[in-house]
Short mmCIF file of C-alpha atoms in Angstrom, two decimals:
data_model
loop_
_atom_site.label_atom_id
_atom_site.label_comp_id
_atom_site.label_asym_id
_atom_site.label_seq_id
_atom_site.Cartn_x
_atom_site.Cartn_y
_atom_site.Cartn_z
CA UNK A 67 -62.66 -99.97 65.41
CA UNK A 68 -63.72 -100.10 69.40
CA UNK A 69 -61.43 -96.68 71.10
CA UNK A 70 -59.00 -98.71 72.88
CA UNK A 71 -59.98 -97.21 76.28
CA UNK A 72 -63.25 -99.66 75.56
CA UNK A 73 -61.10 -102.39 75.24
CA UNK A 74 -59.01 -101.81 78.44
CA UNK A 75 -61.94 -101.33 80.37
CA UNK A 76 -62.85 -104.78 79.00
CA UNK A 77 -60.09 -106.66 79.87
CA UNK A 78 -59.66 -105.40 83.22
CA UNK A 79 -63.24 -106.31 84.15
CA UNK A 80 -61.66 -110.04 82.28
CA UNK A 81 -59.02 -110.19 84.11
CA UNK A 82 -61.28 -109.81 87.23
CA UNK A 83 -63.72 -112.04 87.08
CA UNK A 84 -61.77 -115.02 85.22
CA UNK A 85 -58.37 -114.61 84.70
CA UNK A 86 -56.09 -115.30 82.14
CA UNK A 87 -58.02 -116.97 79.32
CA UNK A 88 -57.82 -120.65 78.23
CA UNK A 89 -55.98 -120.41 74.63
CA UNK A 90 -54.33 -117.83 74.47
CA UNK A 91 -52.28 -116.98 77.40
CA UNK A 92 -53.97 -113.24 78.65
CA UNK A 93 -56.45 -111.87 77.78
CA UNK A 94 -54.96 -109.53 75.51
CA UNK A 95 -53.83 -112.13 73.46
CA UNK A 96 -56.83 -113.65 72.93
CA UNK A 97 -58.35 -110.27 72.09
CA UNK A 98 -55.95 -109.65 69.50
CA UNK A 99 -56.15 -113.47 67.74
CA UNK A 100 -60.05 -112.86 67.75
CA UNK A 101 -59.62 -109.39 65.66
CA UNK A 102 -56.30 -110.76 63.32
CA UNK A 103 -59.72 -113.07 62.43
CA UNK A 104 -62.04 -110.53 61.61
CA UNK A 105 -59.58 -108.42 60.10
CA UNK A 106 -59.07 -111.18 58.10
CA UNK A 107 -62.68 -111.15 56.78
CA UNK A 108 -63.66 -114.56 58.73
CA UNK A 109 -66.99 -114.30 60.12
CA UNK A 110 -67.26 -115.12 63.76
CA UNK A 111 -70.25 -116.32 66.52
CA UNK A 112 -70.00 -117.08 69.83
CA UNK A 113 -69.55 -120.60 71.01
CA UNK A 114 -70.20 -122.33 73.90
CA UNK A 115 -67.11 -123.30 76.36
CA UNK A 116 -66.28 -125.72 78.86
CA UNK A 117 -67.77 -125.81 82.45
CA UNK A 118 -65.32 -128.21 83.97
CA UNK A 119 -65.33 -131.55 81.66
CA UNK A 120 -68.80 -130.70 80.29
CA UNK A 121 -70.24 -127.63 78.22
CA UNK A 122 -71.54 -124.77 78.86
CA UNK A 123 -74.81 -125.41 77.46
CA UNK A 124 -77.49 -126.93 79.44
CA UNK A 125 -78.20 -129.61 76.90
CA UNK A 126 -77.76 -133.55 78.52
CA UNK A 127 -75.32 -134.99 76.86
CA UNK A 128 -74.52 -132.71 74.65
CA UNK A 129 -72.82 -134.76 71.18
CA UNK A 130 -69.95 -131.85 70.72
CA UNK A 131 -69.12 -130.38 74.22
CA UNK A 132 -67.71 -126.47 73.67
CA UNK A 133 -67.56 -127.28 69.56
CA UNK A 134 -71.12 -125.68 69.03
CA UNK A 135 -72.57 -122.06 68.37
CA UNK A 136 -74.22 -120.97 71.43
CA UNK A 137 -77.73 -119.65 69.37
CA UNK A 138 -79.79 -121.87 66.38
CA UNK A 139 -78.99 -118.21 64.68
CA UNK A 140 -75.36 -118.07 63.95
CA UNK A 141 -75.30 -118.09 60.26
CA UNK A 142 -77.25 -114.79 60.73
CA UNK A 143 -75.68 -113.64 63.49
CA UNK A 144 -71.92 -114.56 62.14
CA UNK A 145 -70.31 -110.84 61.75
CA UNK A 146 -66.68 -108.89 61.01
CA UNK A 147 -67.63 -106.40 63.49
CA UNK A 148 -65.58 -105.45 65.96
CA UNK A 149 -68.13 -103.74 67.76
CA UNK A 150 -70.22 -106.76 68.37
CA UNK A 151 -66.59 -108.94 69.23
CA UNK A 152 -66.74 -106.54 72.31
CA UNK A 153 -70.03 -106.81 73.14
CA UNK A 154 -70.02 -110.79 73.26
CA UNK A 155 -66.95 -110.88 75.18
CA UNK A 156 -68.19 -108.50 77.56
CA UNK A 157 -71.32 -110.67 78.23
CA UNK A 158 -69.21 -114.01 78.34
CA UNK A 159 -65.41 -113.82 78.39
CA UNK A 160 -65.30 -117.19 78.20
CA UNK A 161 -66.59 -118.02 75.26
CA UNK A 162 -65.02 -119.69 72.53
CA UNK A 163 -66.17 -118.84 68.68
CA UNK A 164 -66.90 -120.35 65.65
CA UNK A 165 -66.45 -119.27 61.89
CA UNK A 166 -69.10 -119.60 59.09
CA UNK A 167 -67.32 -121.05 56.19
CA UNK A 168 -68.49 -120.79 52.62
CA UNK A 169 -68.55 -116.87 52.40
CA UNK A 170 -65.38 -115.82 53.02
CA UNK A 171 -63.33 -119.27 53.07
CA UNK A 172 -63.88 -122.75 53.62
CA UNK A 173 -62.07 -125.32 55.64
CA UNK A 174 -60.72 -129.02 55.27
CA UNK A 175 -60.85 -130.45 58.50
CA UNK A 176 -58.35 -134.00 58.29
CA UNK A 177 -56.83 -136.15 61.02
CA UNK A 178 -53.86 -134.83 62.71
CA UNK A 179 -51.26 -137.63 61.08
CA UNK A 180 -52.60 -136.44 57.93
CA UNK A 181 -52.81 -133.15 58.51
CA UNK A 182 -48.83 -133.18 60.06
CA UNK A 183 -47.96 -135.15 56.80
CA UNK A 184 -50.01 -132.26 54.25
CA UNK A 185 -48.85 -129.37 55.95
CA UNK A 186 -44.97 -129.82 55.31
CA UNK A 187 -45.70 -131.12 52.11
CA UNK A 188 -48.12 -127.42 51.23
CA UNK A 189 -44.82 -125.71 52.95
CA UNK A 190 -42.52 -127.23 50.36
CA UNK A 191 -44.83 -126.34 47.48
CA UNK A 192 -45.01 -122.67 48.90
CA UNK A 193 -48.56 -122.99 49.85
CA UNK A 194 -48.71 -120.93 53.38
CA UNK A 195 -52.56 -120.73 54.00
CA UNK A 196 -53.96 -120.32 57.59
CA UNK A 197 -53.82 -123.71 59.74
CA UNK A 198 -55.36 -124.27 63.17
CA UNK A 199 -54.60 -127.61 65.16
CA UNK A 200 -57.81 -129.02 67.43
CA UNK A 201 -55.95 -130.32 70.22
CA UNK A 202 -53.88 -133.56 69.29
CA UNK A 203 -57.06 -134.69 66.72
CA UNK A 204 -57.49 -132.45 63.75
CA UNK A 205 -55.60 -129.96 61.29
CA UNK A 206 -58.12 -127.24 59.89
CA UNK A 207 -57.09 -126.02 56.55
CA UNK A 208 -58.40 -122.78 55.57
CA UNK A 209 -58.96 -121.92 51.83
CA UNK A 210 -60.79 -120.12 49.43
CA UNK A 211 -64.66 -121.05 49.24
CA UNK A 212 -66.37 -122.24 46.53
CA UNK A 213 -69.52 -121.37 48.56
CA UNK A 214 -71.03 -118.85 46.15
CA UNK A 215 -69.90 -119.68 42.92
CA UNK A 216 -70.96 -117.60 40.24
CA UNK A 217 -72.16 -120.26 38.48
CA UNK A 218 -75.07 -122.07 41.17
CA UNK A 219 -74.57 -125.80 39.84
CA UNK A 220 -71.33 -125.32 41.08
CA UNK A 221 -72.53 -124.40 44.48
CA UNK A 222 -72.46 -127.41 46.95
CA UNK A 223 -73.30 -127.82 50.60
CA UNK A 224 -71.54 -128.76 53.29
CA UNK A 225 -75.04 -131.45 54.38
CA UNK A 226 -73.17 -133.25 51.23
CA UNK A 227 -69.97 -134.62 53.70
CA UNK A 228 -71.62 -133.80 57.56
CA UNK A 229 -73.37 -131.71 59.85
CA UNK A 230 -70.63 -130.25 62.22
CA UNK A 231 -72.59 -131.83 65.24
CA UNK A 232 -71.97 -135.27 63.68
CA UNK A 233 -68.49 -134.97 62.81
CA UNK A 234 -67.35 -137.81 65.02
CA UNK A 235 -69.75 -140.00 62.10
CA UNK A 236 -67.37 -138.97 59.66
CA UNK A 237 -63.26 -139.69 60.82
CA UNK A 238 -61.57 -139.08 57.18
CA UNK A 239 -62.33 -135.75 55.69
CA UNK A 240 -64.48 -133.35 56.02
CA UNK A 241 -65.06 -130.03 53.58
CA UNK A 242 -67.00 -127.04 56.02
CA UNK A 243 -68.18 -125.32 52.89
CA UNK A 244 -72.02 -122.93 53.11
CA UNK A 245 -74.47 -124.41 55.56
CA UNK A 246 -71.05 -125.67 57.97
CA UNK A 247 -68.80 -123.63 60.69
CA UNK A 248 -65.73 -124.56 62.82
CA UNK A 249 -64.22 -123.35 66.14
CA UNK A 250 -61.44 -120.40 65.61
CA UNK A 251 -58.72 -120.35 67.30
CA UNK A 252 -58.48 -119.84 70.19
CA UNK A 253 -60.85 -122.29 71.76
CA UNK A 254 -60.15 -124.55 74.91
CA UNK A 255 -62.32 -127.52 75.18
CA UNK A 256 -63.46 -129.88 78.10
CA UNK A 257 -60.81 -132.47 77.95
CA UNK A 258 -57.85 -129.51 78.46
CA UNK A 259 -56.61 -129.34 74.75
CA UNK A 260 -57.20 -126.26 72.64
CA UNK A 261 -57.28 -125.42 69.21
CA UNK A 262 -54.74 -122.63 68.13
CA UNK A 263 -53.16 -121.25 64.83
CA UNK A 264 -50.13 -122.95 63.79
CA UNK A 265 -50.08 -120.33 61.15
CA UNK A 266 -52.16 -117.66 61.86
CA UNK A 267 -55.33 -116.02 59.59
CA UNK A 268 -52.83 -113.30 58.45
CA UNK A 269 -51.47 -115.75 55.08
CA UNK A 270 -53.48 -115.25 52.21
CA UNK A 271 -56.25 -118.17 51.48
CA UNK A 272 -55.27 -120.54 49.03
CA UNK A 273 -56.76 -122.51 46.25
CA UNK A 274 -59.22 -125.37 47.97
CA UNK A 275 -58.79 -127.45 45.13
CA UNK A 276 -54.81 -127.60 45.05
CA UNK A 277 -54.88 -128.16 48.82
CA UNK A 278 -57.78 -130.86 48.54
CA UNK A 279 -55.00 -132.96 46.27
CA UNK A 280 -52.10 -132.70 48.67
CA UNK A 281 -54.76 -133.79 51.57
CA UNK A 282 -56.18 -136.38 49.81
CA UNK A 283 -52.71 -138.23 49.36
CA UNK A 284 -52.13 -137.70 53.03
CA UNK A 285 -55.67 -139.19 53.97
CA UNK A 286 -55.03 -141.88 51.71
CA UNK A 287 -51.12 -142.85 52.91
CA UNK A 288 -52.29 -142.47 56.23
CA UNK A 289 -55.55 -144.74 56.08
CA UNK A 290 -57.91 -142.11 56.35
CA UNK A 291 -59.62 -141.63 52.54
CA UNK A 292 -61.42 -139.22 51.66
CA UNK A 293 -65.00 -139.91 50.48
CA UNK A 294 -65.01 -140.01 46.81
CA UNK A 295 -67.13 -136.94 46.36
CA UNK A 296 -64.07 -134.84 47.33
CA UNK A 297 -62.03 -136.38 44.62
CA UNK A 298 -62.87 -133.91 42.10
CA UNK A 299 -61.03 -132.49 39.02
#
């Protein structure tokens, strides 16, 4: 772990040049949601953020504003270390990150009413994984992976439901399994809203098939169905 006179030295030079951050309040509480994640075992890359109402990138018209990975390398780059947290947030301190899923968890991403509707529902059946909220749209639901199953017919990939660029193609649910990532709280994106834990990476990951069942009944009473290669045994 970074001595923590690295880390003050950090945030002062943060607090400098941009204030408190978006998300998380200061920040030192943005600092210590981004390690709770790595301690956690989720791998993180840097993202890009928003630059007034647009992103951060330079690409026109970019299709997921502040939602991307800032390099074509992230699912090499994607890391636990703490070390290279500081170094990326001393370059930008503005950027947001995403999480590789499929190695140590996955994520089912679902419309907020469904989401809202599945998450008291997992409550009541004592199922208390991690759940992030992207601004009044999505729930993420972070499980288990299936990503690198023992057995490799198992194994699927995430090109199977979407490409995270293209996620506005696919409304109902989507599974971020190998190959996909997601934004980690916290984020802030152009339009103001920001995604953020409503219970934080600290619970332990649960099953992905007994939360796919309670989300698929909330897709489906909600008018958002899941594609039928999620209903699975």
């Amino acid at each position: 772990m970074v001595a923590s006179g690295r880390w003050t030295a950090w945030l002062r030079r943060d607090r400098e040049r941009t204030g408190p951050a978006s998300g998380a309040g200061t920040p030192q509480a943005r600092l210590d949601l981004l390690l709770a994640s790595v301690k956690a075992g989720f791998p993180l890359a840097p993202a890009a953020h928003p630059a007034g109402h647009r992103c951060s990138c330079d690409r026109v018209g970019c299709p997921a504003p502040a939602r991307h990975p800032v390099s074509f390398a992230w699912q090499s780059q994607a890391t636990t270390d703490a070390e290279q947290l500081s170094r990326w947030l001393s370059r930008d301190p503005q950027a947001n990150f995403i999480t590789a899923t499929g190695r140590a968890h996955d994520v089912l991403d679902v419309p907020a009413e469904a989401g809202r509707l599945a998450l008291a529902r997992l409550t009541e059946l004592g199922i208390e994984g991690p759940v992030a909220s992207v601004g009044e749209d999505r729930y993420l639901f972070f499980t288990a992976t299936r990503g690198t199953p023992e057995d490799e017919d198992e194994f699927w990939s995430s090109e199977l439901d979407s490409h995270p660029d293209s996620a506005s193609e696919h409304p109902g649910m989507r599974w971020h399994c190998r190959g996909s990532y997601t934004l980690l709280p916290p984020a802030a994106l152009p339009d103001g809203s920001e995604v953020c834990w409503l219970r934080g990476p600290e619970h332990p990951l649960p099953d992905p098939l007994r939360v796919l069942d309670v989300l698929t009944d909330a897709c489906t009473e909600v008018g958002a169905v899941a594609e039928e290669q999620w209903l699975i045994g």
